[in-house]
GROMACS .gro file of C-alpha atoms in nm:
model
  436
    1UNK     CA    1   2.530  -0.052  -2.053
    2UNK     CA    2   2.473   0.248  -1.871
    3UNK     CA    3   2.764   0.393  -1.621
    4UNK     CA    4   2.606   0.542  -1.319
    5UNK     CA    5   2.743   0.897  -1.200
    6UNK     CA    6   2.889   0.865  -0.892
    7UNK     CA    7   2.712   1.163  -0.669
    8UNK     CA    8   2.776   1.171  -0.321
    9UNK     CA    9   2.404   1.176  -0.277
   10UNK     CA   10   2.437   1.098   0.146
   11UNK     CA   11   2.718   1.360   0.206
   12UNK     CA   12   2.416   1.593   0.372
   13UNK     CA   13   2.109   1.325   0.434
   14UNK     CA   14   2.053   1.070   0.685
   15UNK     CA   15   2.016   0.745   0.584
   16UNK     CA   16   1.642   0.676   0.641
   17UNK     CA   17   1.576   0.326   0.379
   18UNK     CA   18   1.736   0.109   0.634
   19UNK     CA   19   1.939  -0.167   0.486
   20UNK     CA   20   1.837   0.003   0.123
   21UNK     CA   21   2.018   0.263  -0.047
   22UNK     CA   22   1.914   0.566  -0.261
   23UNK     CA   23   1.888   0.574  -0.621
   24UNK     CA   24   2.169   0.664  -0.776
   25UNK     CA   25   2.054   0.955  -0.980
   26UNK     CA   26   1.907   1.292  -0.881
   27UNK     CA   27   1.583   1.311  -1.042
   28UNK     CA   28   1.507   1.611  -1.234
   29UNK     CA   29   1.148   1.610  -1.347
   30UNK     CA   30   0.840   1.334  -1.354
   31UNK     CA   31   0.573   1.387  -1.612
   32UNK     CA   32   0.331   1.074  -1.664
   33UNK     CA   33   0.466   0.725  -1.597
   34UNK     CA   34   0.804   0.841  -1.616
   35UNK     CA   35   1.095   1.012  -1.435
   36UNK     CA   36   1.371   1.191  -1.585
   37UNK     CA   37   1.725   1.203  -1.401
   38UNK     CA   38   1.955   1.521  -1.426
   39UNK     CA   39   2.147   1.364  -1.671
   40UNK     CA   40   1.860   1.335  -1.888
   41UNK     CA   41   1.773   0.935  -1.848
   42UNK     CA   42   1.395   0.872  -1.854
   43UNK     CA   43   1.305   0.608  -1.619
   44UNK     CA   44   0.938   0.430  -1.670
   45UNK     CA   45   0.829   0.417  -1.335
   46UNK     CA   46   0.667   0.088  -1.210
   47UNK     CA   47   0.596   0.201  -0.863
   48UNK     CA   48   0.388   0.521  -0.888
   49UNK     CA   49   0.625   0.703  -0.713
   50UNK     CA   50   0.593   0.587  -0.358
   51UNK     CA   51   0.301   0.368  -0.464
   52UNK     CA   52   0.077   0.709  -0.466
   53UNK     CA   53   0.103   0.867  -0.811
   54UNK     CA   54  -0.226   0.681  -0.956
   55UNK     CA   55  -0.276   0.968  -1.209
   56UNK     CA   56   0.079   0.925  -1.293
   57UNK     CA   57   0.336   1.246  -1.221
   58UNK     CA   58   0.203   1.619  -1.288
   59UNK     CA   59  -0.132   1.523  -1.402
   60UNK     CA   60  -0.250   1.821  -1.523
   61UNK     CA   61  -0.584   1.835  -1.351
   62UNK     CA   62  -0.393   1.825  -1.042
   63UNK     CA   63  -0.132   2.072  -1.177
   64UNK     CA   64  -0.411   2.301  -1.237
   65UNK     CA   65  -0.583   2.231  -0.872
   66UNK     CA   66  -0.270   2.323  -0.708
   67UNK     CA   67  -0.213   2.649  -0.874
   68UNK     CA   68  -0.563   2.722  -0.800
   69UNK     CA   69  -0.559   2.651  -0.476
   70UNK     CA   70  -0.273   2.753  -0.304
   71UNK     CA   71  -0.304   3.121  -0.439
   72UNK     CA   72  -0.633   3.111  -0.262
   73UNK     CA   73  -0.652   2.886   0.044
   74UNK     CA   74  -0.344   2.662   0.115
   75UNK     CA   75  -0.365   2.602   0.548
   76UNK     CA   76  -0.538   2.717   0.824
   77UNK     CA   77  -0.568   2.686   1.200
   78UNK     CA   78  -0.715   2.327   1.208
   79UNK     CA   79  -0.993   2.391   1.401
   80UNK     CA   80  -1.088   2.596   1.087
   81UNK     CA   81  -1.333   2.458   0.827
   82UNK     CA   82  -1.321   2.504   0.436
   83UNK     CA   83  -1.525   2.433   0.146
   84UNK     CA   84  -1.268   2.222  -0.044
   85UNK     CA   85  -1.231   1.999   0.327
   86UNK     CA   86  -1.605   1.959   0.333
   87UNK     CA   87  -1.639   1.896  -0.020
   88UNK     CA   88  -1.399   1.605  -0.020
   89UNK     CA   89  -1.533   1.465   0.338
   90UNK     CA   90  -1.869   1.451   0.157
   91UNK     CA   91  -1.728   1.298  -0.144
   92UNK     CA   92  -1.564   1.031   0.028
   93UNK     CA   93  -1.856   0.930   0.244
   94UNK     CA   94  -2.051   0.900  -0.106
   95UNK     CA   95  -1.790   0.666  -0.215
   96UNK     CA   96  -1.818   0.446   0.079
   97UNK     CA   97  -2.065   0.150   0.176
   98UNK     CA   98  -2.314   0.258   0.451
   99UNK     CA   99  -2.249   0.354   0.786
  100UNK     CA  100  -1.909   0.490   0.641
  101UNK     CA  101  -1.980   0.865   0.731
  102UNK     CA  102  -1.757   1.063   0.892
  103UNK     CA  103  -1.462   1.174   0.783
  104UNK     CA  104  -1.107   1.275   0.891
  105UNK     CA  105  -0.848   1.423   0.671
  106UNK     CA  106  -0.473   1.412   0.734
  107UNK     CA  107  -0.142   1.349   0.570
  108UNK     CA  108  -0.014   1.038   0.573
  109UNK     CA  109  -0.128   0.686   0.570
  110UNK     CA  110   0.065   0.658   0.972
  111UNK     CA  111  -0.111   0.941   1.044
  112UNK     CA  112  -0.461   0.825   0.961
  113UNK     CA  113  -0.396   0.475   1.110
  114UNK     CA  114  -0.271   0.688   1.427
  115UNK     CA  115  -0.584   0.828   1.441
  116UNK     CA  116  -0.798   0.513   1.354
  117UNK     CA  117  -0.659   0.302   1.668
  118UNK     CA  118  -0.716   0.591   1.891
  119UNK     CA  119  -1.057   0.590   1.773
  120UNK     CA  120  -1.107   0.176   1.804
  121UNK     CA  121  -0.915   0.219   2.157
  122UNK     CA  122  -1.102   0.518   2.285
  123UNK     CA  123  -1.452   0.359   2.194
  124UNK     CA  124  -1.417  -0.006   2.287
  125UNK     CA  125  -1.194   0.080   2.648
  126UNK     CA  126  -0.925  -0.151   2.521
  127UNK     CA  127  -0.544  -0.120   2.442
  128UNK     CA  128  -0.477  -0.424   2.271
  129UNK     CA  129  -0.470  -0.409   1.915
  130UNK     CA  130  -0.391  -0.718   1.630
  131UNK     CA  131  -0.219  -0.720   1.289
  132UNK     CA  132  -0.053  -0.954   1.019
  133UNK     CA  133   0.306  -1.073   1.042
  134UNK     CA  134   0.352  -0.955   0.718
  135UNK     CA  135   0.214  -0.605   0.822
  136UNK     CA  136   0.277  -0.240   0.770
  137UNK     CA  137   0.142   0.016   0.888
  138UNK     CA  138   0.390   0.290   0.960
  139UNK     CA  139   0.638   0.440   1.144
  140UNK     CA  140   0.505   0.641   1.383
  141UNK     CA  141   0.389   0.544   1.761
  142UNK     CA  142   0.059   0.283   1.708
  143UNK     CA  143   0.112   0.231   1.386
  144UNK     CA  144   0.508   0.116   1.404
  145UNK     CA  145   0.365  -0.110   1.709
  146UNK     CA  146   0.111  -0.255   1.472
  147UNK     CA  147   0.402  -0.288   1.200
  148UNK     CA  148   0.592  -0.625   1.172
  149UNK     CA  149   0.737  -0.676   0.848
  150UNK     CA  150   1.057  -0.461   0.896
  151UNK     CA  151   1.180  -0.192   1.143
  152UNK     CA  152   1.068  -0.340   1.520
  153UNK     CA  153   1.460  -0.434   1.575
  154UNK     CA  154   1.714  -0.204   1.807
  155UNK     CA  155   1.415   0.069   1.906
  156UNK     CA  156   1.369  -0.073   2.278
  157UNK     CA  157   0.966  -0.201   2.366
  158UNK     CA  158   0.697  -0.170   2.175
  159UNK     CA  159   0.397  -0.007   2.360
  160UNK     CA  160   0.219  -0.366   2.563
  161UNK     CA  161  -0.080  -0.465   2.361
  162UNK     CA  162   0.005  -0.523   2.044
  163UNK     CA  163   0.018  -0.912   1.904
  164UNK     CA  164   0.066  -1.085   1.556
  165UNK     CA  165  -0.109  -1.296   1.377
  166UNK     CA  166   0.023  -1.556   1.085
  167UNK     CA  167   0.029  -1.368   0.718
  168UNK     CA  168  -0.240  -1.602   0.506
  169UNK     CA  169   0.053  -1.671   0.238
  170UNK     CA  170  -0.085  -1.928  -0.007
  171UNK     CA  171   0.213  -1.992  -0.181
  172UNK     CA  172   0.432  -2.017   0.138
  173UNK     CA  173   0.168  -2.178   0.366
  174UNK     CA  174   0.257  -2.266   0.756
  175UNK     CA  175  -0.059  -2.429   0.779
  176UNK     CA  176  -0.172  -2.709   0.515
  177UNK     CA  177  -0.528  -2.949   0.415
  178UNK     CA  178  -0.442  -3.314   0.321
  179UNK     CA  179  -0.337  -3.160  -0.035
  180UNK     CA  180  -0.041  -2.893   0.063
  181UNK     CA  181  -0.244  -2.588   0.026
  182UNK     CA  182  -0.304  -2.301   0.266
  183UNK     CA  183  -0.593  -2.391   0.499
  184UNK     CA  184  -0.653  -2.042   0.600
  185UNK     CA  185  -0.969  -2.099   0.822
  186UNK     CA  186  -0.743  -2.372   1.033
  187UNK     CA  187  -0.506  -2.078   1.062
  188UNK     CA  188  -0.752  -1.807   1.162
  189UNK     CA  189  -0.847  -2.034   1.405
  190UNK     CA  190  -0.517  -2.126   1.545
  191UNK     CA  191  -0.459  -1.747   1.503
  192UNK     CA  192  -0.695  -1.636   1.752
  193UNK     CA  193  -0.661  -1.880   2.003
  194UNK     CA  194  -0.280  -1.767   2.059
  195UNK     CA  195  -0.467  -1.395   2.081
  196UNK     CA  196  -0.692  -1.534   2.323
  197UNK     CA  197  -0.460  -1.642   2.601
  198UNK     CA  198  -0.251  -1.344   2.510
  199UNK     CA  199  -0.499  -1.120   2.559
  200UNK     CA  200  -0.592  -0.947   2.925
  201UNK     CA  201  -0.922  -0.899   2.798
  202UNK     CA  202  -0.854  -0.535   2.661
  203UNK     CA  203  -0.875  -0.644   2.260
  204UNK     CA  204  -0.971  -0.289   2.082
  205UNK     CA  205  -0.880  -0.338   1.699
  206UNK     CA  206  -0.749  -0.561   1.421
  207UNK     CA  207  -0.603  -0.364   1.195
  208UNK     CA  208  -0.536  -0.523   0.812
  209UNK     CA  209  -0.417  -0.430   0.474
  210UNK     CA  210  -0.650  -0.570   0.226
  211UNK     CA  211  -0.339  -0.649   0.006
  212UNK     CA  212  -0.030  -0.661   0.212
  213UNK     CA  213   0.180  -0.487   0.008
  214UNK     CA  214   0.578  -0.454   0.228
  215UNK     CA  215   0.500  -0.797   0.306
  216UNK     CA  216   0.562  -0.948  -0.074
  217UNK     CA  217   0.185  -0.787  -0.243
  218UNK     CA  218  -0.013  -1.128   0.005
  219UNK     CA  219  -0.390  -1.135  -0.067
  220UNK     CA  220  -0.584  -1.324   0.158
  221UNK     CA  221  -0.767  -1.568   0.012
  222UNK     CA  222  -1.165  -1.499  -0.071
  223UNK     CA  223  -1.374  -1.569   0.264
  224UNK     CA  224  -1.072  -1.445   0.527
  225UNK     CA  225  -1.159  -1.083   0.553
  226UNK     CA  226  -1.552  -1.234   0.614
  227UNK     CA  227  -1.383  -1.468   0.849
  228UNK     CA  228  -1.171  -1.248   1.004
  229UNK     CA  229  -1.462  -0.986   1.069
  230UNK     CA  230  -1.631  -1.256   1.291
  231UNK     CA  231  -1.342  -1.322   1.471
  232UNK     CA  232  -1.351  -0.943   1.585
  233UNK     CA  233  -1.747  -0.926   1.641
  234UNK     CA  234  -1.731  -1.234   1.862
  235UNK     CA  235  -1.437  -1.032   2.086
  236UNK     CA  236  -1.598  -0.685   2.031
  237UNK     CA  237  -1.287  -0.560   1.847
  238UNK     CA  238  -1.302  -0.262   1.558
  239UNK     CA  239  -1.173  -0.374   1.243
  240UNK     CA  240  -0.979  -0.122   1.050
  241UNK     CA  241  -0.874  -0.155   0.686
  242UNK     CA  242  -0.595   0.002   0.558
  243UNK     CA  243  -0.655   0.112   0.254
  244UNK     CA  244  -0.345   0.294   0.170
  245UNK     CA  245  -0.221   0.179  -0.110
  246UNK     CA  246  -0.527  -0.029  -0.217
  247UNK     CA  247  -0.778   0.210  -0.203
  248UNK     CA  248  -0.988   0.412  -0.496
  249UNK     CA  249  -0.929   0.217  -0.841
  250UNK     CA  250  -0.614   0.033  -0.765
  251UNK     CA  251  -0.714  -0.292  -0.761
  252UNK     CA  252  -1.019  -0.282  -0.991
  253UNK     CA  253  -1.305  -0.187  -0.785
  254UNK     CA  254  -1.324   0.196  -0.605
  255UNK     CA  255  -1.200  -0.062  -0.302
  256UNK     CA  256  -1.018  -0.344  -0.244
  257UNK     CA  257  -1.283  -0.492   0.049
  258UNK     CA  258  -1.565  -0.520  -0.191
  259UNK     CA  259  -1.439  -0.778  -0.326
  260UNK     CA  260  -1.517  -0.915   0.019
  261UNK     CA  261  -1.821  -0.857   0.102
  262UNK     CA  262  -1.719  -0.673   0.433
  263UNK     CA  263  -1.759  -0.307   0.561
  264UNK     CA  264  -1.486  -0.264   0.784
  265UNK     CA  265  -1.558  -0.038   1.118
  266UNK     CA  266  -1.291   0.174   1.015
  267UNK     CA  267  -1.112   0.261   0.692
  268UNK     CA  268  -0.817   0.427   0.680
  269UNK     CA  269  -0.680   0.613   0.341
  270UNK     CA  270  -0.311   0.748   0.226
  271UNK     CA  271  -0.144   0.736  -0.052
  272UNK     CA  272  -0.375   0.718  -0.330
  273UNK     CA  273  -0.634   0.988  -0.202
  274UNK     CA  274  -0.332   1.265  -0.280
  275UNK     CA  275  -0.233   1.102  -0.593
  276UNK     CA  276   0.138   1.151  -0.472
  277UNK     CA  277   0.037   1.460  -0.246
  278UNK     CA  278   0.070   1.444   0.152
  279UNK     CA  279  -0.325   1.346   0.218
  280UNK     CA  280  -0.498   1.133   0.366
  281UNK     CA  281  -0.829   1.011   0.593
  282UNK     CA  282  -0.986   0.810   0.824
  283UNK     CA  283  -1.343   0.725   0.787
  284UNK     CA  284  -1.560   0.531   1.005
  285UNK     CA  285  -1.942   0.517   1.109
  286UNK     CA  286  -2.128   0.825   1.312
  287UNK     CA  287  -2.175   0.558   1.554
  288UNK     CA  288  -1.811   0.494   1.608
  289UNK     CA  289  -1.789   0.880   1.599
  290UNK     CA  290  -2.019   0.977   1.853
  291UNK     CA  291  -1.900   0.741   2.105
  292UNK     CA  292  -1.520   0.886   2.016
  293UNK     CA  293  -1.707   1.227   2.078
  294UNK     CA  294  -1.846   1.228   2.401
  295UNK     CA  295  -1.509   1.039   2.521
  296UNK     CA  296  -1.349   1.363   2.401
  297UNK     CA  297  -1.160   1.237   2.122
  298UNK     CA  298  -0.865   1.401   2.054
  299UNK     CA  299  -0.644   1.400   1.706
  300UNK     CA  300  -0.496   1.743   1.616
  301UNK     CA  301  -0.189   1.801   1.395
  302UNK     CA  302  -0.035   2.063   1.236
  303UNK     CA  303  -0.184   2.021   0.886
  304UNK     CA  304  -0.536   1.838   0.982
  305UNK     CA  305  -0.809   1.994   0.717
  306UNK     CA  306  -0.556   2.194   0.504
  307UNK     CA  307  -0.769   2.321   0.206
  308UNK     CA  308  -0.513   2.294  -0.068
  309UNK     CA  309  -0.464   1.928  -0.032
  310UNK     CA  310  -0.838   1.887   0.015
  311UNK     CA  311  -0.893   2.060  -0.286
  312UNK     CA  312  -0.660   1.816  -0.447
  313UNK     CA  313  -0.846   1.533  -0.308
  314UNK     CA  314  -1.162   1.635  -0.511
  315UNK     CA  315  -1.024   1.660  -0.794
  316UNK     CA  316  -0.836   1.276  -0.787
  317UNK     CA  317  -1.200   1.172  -0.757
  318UNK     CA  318  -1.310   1.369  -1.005
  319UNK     CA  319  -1.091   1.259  -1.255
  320UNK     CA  320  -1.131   0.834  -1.114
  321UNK     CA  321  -1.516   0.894  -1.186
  322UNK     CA  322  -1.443   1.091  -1.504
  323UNK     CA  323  -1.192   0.860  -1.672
  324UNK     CA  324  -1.329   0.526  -1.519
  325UNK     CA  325  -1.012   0.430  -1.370
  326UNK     CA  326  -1.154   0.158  -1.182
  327UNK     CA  327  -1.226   0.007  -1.516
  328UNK     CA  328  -0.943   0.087  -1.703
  329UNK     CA  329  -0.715  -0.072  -1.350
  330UNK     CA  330  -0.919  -0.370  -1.427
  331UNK     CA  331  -0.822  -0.377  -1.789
  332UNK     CA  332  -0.469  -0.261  -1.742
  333UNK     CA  333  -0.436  -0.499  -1.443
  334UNK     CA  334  -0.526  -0.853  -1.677
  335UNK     CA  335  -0.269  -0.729  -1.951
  336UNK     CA  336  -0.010  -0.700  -1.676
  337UNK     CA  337  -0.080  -1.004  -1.484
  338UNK     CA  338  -0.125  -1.168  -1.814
  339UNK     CA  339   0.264  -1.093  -1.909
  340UNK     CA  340   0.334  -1.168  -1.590
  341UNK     CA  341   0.273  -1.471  -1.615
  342UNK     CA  342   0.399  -1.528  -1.931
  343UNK     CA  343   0.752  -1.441  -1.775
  344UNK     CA  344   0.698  -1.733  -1.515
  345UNK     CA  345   0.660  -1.907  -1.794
  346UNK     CA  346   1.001  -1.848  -1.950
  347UNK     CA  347   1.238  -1.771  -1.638
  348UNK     CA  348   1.281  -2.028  -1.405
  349UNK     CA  349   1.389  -1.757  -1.100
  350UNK     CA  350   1.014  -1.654  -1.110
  351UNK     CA  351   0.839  -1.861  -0.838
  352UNK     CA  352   0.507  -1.708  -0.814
  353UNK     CA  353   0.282  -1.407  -0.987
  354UNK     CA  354   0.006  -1.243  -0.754
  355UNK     CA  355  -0.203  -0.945  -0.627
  356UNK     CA  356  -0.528  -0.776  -0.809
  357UNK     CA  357  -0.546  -0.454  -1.085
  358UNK     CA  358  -0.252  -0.269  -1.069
  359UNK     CA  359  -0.100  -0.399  -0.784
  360UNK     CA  360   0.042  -0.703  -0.866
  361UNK     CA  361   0.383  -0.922  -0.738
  362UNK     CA  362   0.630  -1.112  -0.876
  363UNK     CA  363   0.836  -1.341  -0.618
  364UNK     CA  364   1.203  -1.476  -0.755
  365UNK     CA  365   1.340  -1.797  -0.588
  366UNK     CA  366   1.647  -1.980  -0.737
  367UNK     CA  367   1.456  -2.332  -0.716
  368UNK     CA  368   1.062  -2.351  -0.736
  369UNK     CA  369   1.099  -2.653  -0.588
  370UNK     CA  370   1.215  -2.586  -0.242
  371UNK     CA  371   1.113  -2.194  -0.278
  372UNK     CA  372   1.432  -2.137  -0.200
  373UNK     CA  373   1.530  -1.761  -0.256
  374UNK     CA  374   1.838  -1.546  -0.301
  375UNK     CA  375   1.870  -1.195  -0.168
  376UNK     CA  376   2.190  -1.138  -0.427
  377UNK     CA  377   1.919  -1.231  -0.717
  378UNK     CA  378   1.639  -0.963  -0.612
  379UNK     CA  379   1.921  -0.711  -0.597
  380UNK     CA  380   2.116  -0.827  -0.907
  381UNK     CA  381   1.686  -0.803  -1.105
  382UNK     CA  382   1.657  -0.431  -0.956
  383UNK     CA  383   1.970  -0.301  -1.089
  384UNK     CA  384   1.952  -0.468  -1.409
  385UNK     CA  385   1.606  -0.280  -1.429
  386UNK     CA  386   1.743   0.068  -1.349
  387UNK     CA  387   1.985  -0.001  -1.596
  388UNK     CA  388   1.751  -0.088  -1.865
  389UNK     CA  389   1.548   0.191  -1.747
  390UNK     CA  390   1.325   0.072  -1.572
  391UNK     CA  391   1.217   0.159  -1.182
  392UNK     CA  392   1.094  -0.141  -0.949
  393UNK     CA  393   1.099  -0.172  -0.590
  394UNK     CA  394   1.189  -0.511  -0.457
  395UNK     CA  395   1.036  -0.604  -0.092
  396UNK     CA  396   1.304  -0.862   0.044
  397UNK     CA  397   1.248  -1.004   0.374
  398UNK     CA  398   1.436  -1.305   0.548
  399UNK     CA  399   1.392  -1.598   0.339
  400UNK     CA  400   1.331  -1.402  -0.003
  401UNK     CA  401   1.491  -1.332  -0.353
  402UNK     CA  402   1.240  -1.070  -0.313
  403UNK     CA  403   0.905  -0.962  -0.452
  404UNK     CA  404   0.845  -0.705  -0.752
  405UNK     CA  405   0.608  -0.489  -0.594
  406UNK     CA  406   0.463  -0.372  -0.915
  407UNK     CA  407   0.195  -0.049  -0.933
  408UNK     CA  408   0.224   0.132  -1.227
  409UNK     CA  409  -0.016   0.416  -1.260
  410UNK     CA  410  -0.334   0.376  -1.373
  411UNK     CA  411  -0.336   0.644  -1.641
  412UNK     CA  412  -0.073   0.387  -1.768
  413UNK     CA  413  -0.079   0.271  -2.170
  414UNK     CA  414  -0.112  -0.021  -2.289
  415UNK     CA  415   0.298   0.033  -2.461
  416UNK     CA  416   0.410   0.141  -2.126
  417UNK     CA  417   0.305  -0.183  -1.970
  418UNK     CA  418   0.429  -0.357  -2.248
  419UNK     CA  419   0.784  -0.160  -2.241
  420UNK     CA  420   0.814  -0.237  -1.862
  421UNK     CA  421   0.750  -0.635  -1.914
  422UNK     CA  422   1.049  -0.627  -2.215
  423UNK     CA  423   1.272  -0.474  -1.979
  424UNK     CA  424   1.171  -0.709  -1.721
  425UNK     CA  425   1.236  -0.990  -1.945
  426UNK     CA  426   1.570  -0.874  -2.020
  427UNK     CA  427   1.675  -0.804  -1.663
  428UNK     CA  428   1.562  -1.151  -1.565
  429UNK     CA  429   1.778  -1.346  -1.862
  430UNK     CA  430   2.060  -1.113  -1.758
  431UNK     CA  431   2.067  -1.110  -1.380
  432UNK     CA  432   1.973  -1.488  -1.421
  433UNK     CA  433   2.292  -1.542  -1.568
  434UNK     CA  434   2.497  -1.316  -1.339
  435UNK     CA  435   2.361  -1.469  -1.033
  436UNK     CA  436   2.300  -1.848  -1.054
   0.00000   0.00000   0.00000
């Protein structure tokens, strides 16, 4: 068993996780799907750093982009244009479905999803905007008001306008067909009504993660986001997909709403398009864009258009396209879930497997029966993990053991997903015993 150093790692830092702590080691260096602590511990790391790294850590691509870059072009004015900021816009809008056009590059996924309800609000003349129960979005401003799985408590109002709707959680369903399962359509229904005498006629967005990922990795079932989109055209609301963590290769396809069948009005990308660097973009129709335009749309930040993370932009692309990561998510994504599932199989804590390529969740409960769940289990699993070496990130909200929120990277082996599943195994047989 491994002893932990004990490093006053808060004496100097506030304490930003909420009820989370830090990890208990200062890490060193990251190469690949691994992180390596000062004291020389290599961790495999199951959550792409902060759900971004898709190339894994220090791809060398990137590496070489960077060093490129910065000694060249790293930030400008940003009303200043560069080639590597309209190479990537371009890129991205070839990515895209049709009327996905025009681009906007920022930093972060709050940033862009700042940006895409000021859009929606500016064009349609509304305020009011909707989002999942289960939802997040960010912490800034719009996006912490459109944000409802943790951090609304103790901050005073939210800005007026902003209402829930019910997460479309098939294996904890609220609403139910004659045989116990989720009866989504029912719920979308229900769902809309409430927004419909909330409303004071002033609807401007929906805004959706494809894959809820802070709310326990929920996918809605096939046919909601269709659904969903209707909803919105009927009212005249912009729907927005956040795309942060599900976008380019993640989940198997380039993006998780093909699956769908819907182009959103608005799609909004983080994480992922940096590959663990601070950028990221909004991208919606010229329609949408010229209507924001001669309303005098206004975004600016600091670091809008900075070349150097453009530049590294390109390059993730390149390398998706190059390598076939979409593919190899897909491939990488069955042997995962596959093991997955064969853990469910042996531990009785496991309750439910879910989510699409390499985003996938694993949801303990200390009876399957009743669902029943254990925050003192989901914590007992993670630490077992670290110990084992092994880095997961457990979502636990009120009525949770907690959910695995698995995303290795997608330059992952084969043995790397297999190594994290053994030490999975054994932190489930040990905490199991600790615990229950």
């Amino acid at each position: 068993m491994v002893t932990l150093g004990a490093v006053d790692l808060e004496r100097n830092l506030i304490r930003y996780l909420g009820t989370g702590s830090f990890t208990p080691e200062v890490i060193a260096s990251a190469q690949g799907s691994y992180v390596t602590t000062e004291s020389g511990r290599r961790l495999l790391d199951f959550t792409s750093g902060q759900m971004s790294a898709i190339l894994g850590h220090s791809h060398p691509d990137v590496v070489a982009t960077v060093r490129e870059q910065v000694g060249a072009l790293d930030h400008l004015f940003s009303g200043m244009l560069s080639r590597p900021v309209l190479e990537l816009a371009e890129r991205l809008a070839a990515s895209l479905p049709d009327p996905l056009e025009k681009v906007q590059l920022l930093t972060t996924g709050a940033e862009s999803n700042e940006a895409a309800l000021r859009l929606a609000k500016l064009v349609t003349g509304g305020h009011e905007v909707v989002a999942f129960s289960g939802s997040w979005h960010g912490m800034t401003g719009a996006a912490a008001g459109a944000t409802y799985s943790a951090g609304r408590k103790g901050y005073g109002p939210a800005a007026p306008g902003n209402i829930a709707i019910p997460t479309p959680n098939a294996y904890r369903p609220d609403v139910v067909d004659a045989d116990g399962e989720l009866d989504w359509a029912r719920q979308l229904d229900l769902a809309f009504a409430m927004v419909d005498a909330q409303s004071t006629g002033a609807l401007a967005a929906c805004i959706v993660e494809p894959i809820l990922s802070s709310g326990g990795i929920i996918e809605p079932p096939p046919g909601y986001l269709a659904a969903l989109q209707r909803k919105c055209r009927e009212r005249g609301m912009l729907l927005v997909l956040d795309e942060a963590q599900t976008g380019l290769c993640r989940t198997g396809t380039w993006y998780a709403f093909e699956r769908d069948g819907v182009v959103p009005d608005i799609i909004t990308l983080s994480k992922t398009l940096g590959a663990g660097l601070p950028l990221a973009a909004v991208v919606t129709s010229a329609e949408v864009e010229a209507a924001a335009h001669e309303r005098g749309f206004l975004f600016l930040t600091t670091h809008a258009s900075d070349p150097l993370v453009a530049a590294v932009g390109t390059t993730v692309l390149d390398v998706l396209e190059r390598d076939r990561l979409d593919v190899r998510a897909a491939q990488l994504g069955a042997r995962l879930g596959a093991g997955l599932r064969a853990l469910a199989e042996e531990h009785e804590v496991v309750g439910d497997v879910r989510g699409r390529g390499l985003l996938q969740g694993l949801e303990l409960v200390v009876d399957r029966a009743t669902k029943q769940g254990s925050d003192v289990l989901g914590a007992e699993v993670t630490r077992r993990c670290y110990e084992l070496g092994l880095h997961m990130n457990v979502v636990q909200l009120k009525g949770m053991s907690g959910v695995f929120r698995i995303a290795p990277p997608l330059t992952a082996t084969d043995a790397e997903v297999d190594e994290g599943l053994v030490i999975l195994d054994q932190a489930l047989r040990d905490a199991g015993k600790a615990v229950l």
